[in-house]
CSV table of C-alpha atoms in Angstrom, one decimal:
chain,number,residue,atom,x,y,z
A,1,UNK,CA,-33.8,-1.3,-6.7
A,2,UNK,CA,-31.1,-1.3,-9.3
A,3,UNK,CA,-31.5,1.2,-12.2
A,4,UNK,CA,-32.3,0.6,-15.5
A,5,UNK,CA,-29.4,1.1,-17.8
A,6,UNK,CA,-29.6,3.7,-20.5
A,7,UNK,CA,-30.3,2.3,-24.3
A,8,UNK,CA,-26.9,1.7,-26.1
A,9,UNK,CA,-26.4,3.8,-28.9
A,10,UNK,CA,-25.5,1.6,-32.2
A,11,UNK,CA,-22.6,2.5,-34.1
A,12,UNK,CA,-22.2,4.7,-36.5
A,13,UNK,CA,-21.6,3.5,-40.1
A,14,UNK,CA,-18.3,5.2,-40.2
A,15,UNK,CA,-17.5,3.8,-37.1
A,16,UNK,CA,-18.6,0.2,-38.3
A,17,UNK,CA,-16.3,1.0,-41.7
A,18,UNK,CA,-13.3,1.7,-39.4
A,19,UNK,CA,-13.5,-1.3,-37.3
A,20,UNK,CA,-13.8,-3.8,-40.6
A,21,UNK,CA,-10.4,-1.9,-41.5
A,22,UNK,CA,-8.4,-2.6,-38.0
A,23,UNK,CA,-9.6,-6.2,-38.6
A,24,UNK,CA,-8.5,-6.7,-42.3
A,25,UNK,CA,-5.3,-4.9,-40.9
A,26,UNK,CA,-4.6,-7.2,-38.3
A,27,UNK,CA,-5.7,-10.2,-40.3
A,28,UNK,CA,-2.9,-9.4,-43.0
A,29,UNK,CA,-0.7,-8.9,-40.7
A,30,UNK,CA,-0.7,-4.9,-40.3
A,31,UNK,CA,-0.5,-3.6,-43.6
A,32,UNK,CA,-2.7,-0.7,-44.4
A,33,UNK,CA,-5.2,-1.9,-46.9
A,34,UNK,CA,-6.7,1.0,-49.4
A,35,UNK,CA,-9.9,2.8,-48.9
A,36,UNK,CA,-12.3,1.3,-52.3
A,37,UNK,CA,-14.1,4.7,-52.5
A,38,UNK,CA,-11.1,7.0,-52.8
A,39,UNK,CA,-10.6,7.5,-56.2
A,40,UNK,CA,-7.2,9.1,-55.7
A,41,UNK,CA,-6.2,5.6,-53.7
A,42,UNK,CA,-3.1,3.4,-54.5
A,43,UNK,CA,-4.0,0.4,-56.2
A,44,UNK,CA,-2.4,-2.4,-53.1
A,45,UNK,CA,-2.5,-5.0,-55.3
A,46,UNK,CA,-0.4,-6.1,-58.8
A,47,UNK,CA,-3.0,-5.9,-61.7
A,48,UNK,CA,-4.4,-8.3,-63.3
A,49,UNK,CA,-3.1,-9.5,-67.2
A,50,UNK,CA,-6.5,-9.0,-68.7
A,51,UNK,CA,-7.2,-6.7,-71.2
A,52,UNK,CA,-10.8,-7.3,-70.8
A,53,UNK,CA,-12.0,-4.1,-69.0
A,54,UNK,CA,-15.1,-6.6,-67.0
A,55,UNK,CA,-12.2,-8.6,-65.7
A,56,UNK,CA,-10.4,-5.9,-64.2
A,57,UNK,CA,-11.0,-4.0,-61.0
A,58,UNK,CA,-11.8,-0.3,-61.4
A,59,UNK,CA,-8.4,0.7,-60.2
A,60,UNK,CA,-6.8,-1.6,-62.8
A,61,UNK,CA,-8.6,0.7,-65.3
A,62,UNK,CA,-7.8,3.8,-63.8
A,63,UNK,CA,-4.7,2.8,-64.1
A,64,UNK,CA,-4.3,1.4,-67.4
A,65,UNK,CA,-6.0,4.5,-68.5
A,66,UNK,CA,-2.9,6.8,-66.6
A,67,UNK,CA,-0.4,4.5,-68.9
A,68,UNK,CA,-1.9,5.6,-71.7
A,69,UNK,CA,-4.5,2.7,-72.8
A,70,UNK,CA,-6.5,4.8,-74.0
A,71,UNK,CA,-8.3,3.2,-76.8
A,72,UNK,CA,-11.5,0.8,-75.8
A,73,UNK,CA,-13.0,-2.3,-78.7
A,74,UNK,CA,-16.2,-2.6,-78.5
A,75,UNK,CA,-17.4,-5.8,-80.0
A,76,UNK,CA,-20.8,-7.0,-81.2
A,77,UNK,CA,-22.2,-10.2,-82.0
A,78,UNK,CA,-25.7,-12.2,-81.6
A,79,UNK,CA,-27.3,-14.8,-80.9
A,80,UNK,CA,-28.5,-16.8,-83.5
A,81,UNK,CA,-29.5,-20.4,-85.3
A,82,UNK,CA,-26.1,-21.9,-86.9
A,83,UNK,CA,-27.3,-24.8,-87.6
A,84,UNK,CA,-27.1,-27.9,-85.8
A,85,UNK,CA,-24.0,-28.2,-84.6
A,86,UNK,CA,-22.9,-24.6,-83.6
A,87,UNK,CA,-23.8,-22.6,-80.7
A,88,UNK,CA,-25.8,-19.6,-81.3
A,89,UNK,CA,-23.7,-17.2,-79.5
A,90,UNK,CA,-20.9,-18.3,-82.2
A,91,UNK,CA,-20.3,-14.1,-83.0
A,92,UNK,CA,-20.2,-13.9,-79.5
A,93,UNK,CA,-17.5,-16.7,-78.7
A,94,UNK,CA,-15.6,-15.4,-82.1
A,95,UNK,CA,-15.2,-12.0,-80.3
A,96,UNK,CA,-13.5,-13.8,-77.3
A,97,UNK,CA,-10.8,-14.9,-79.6
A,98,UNK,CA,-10.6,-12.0,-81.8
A,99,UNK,CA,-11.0,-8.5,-79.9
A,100,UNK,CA,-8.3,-9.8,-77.2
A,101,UNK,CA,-5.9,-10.4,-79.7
A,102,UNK,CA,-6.3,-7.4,-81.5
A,103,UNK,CA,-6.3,-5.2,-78.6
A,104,UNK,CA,-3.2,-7.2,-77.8
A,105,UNK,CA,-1.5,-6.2,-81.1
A,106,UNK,CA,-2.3,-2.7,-80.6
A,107,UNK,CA,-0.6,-2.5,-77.3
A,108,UNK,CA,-2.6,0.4,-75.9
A,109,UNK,CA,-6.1,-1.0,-76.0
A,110,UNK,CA,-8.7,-2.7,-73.4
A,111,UNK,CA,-12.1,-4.4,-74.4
A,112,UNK,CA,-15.1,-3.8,-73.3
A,113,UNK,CA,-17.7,-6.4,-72.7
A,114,UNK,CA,-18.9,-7.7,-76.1
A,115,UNK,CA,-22.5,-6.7,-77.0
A,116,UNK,CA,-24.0,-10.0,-77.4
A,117,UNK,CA,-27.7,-8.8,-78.3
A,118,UNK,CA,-28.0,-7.5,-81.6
A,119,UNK,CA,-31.1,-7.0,-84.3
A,120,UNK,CA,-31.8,-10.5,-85.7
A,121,UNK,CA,-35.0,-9.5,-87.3
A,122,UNK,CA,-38.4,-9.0,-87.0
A,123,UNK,CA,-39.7,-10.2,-83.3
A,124,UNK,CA,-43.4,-10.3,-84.1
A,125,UNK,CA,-44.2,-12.0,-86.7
A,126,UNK,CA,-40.6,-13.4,-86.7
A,127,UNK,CA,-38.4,-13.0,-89.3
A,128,UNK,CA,-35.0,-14.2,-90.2
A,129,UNK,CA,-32.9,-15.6,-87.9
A,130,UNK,CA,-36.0,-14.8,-85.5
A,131,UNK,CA,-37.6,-17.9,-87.2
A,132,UNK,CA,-35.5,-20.3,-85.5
A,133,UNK,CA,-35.5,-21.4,-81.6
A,134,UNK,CA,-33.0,-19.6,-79.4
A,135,UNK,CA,-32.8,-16.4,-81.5
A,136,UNK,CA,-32.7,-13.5,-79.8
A,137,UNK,CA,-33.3,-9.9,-81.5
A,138,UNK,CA,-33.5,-6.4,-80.2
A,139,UNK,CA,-34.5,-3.6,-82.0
A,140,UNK,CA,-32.7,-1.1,-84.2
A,141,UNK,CA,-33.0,1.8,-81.9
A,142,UNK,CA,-32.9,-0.8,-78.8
A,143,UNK,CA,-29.4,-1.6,-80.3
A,144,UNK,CA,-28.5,1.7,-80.8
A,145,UNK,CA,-29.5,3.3,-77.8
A,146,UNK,CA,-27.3,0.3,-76.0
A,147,UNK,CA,-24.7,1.5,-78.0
A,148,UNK,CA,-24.7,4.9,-77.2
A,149,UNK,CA,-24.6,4.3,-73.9
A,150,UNK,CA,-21.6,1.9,-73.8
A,151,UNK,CA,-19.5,4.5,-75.7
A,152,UNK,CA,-20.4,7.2,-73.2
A,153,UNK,CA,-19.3,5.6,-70.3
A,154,UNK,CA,-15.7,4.7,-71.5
A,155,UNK,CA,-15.9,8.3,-73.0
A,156,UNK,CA,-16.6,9.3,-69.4
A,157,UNK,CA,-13.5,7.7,-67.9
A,158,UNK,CA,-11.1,9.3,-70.1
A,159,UNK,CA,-10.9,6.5,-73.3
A,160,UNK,CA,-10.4,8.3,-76.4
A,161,UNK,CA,-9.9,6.3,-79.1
A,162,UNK,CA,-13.7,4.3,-79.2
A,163,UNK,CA,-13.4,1.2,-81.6
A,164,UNK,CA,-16.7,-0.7,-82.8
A,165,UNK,CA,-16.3,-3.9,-84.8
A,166,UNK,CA,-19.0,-6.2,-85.8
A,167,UNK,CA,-18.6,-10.0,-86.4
A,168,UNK,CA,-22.0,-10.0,-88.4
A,169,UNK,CA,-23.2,-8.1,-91.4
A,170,UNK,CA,-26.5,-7.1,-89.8
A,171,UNK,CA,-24.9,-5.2,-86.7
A,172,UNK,CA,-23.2,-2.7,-89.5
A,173,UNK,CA,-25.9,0.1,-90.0
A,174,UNK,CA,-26.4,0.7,-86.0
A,175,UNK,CA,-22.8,0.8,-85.8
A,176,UNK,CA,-22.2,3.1,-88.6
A,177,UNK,CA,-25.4,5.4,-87.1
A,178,UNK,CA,-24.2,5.4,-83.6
A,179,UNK,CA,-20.2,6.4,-84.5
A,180,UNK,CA,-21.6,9.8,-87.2
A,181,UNK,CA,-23.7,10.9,-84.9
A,182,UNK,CA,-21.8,10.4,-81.6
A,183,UNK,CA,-18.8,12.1,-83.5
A,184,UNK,CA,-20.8,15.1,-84.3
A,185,UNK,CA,-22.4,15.5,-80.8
A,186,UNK,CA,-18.9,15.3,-79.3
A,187,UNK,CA,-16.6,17.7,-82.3
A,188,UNK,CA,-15.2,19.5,-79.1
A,189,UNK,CA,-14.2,16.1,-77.0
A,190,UNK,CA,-11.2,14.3,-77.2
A,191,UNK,CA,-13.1,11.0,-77.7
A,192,UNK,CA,-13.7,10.0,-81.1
A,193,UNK,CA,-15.9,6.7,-82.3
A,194,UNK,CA,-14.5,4.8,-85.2
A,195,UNK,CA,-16.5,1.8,-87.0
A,196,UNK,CA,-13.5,-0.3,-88.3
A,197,UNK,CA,-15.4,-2.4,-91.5
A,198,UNK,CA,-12.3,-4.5,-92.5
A,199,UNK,CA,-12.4,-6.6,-89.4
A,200,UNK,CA,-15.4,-8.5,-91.4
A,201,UNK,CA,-15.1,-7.1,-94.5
A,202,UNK,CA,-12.0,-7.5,-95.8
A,203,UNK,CA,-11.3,-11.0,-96.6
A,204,UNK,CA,-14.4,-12.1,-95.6
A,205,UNK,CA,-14.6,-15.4,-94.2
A,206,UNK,CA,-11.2,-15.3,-94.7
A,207,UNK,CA,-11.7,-17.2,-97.6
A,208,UNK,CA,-8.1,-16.1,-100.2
A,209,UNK,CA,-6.4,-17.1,-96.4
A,210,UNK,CA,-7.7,-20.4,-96.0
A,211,UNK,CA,-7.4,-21.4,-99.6
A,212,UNK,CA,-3.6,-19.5,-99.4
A,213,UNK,CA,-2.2,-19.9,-96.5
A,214,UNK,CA,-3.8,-22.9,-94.8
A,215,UNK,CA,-4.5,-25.1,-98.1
A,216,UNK,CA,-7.8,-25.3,-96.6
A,217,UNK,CA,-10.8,-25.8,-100.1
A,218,UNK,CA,-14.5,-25.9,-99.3
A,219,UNK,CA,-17.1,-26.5,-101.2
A,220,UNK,CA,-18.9,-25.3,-102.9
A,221,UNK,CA,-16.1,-22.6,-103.5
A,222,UNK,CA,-18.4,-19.9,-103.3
A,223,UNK,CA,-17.6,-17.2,-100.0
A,224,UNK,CA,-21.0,-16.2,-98.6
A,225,UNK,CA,-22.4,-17.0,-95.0
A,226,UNK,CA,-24.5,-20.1,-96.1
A,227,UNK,CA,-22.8,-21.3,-98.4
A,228,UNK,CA,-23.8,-24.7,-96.7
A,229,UNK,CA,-27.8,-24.9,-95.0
A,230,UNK,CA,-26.0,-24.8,-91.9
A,231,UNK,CA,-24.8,-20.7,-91.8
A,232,UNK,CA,-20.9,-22.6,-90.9
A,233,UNK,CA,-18.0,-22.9,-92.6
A,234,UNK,CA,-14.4,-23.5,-91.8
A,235,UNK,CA,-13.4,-19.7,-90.3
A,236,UNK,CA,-16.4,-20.2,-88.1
A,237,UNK,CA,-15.5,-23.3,-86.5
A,238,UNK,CA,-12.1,-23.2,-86.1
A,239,UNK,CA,-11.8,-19.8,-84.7
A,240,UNK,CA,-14.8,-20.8,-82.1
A,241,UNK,CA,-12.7,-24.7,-81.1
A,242,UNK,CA,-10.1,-22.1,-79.9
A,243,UNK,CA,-12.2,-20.9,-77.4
A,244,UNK,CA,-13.9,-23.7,-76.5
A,245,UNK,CA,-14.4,-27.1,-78.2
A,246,UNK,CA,-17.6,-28.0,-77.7
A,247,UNK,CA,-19.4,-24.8,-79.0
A,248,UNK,CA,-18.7,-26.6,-82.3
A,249,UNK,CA,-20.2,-29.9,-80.5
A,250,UNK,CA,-16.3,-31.1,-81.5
A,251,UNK,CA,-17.1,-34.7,-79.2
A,252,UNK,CA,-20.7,-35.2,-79.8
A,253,UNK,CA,-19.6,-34.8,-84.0
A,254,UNK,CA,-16.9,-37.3,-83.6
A,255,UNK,CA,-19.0,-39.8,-81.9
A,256,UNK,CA,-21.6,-39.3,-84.9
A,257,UNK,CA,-19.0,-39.3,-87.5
A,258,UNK,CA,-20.0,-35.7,-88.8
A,259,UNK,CA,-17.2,-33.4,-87.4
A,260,UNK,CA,-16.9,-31.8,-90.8
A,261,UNK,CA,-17.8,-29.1,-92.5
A,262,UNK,CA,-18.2,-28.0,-96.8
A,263,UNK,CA,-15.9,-30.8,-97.3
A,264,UNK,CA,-13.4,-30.0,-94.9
A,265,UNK,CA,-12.6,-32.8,-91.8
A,266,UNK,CA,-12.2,-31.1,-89.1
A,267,UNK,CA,-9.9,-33.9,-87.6
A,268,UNK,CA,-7.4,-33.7,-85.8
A,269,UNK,CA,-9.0,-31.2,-83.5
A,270,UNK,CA,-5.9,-30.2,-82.7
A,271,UNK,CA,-5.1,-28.9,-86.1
A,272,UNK,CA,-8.7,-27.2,-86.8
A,273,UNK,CA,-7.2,-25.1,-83.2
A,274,UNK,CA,-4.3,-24.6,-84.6
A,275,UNK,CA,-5.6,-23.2,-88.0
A,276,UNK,CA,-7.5,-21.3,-85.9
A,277,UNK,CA,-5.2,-19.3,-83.9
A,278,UNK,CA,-3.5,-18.6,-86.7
A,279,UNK,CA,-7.0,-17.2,-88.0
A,280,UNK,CA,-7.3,-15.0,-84.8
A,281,UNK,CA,-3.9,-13.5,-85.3
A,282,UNK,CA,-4.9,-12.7,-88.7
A,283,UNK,CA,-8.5,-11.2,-88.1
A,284,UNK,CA,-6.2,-9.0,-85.9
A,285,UNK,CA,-3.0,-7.8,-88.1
A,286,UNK,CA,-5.9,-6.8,-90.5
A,287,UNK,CA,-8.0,-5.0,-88.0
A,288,UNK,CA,-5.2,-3.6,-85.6
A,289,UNK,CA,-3.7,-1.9,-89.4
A,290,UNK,CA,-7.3,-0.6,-90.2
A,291,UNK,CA,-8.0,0.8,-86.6
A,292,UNK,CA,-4.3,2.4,-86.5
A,293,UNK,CA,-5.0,3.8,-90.3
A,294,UNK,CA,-8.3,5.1,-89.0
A,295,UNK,CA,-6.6,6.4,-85.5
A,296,UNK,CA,-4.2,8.4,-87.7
A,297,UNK,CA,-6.5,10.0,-90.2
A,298,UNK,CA,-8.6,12.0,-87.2
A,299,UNK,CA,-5.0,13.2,-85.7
């Protein structure tokens, strides 16, 4: 009668981790591939050219961070109605454009993830934006909190320099709250919060550049948010075709003949990209001078 064997002990997790090593080893050819979890690890690989900090791995921020990018943008948008022909995440896809190239012409800047949920009024009974389909609102203290939270973490890692800008006029208050009270709860850290207003405020719209630079006119002449019933205008659009065409519905517009906007034809699309990318770079000279300016006054 042949004895039973005895049961056969599993592997240990340590022992599985080690063998998925050897075989990555030997699969590459023998090189010795970093451990993930060791935070003192060399990264193996070249970095990424991102600035965006959820594009990069977390050794690529580590890193970045050692080089001295230490300054983090922090963007917010929304989602709400523009009209019929923009998409409603059009803060959102503006921030795309903008916050990479301003972090860009700072040199020693990454960008966070953009906060695309923002206060768009009342939820129930809707107000505001809230009255149109595919709004999407938080509260004040919902957006705040997030906030607070976001600027914490890259505080955490060793960013110093925390910059909040807001493509729309109703994300301003939460970001002014957020920055006074974070820089009085952290007066002995190295990380300082600074709300940067001219990237919307000055030249709004960029209205004097359009009309200066670009010979661009619209009417009626008058620089507000809706100065159309569609809450679009020529900044808007241009800046959002650089991202991505058809968040302005650039085909679908053509075919209908209505690719136009207070006035303006929007035709070629090749030039409404061009005018804005020249937009983009100057959303960010003006920004980039006000977060320096800001940067140097809390030295």
């Amino acid at each position: 009668m042949f004895s039973q064997a005895p049961p056969r002990t599993p592997p240990s997790r340590r022992t599985r981790q080690l063998a998925v090593w050897v075989l990555f080893a030997l699969a590459v050819g023998g090189g010795t591939p970093a451990v993930g979890q060791d935070l003192d690890a060399p990264r193996p690989i070249d970095r990424l050219e991102t600035v965006w900090i959820e594009e990069m791995t977390w050794m690529e921020v580590r890193d970045a961070l050692a080089e001295g990018m230490t300054t983090a943008i922090i963007g917010t948008g929304g989602i709400e109605q523009n009209g019929p022909y923009l998409a409603s995440g059009k803060h959102n896809f503006v921030l795309q454009a903008t916050a990479e190239a301003i972090a860009r012409e700072l040199g020693d800047a990454l960008v966070a993830p953009v906060i695309k949920l923002v206060p768009e009024g009342s939820i129930d009974p809707p107000s505001g934006h809230m009255r149109y389909h595919a709004t999407i609102s938080v509260r004040q203290e919902t957006f705040e909190a997030m906030l607070t939270d976001v600027l914490g973490s890259l505080a955490a890692h060793g960013f110093e320099n925390l910059v909040l800008i807001g493509d729309s006029g109703g994300n301003v208050s939460g970001m002014e709250n957020v920055a006074a009270a974070l820089n009085r709860a952290w007066a002995d850290r190295p990380a300082r919060v600074h709300f940067i207003p001219e990237y919307y405020t000055e030249d709004i719209y960029s209205c004097d550049y359009l009309k200066e630079e670009l010979g661009i006119f619209q009417q009626p002449d008058e620089c507000v948010a809706t100065r159309n019933e569609y809450h679009d205008d020529y900044h808007y659009s241009s800046i959002m075709a650089t991202v991505d065409p058809s968040t302005i519905r650039a085909d679908q517009r053509l075919e209908a003949g209505l690719f136009s906007i207070n006035g303006v034809d929007l035709s070629p699309l090749a030039s409404t990209v061009a005018n804005g990318r020249r937009l983009v770079d100057y959303r960010a000279e003006i920004t980039a001078r006000a977060i320096r300016r800001a940067i140097a006054e809390n030295d």
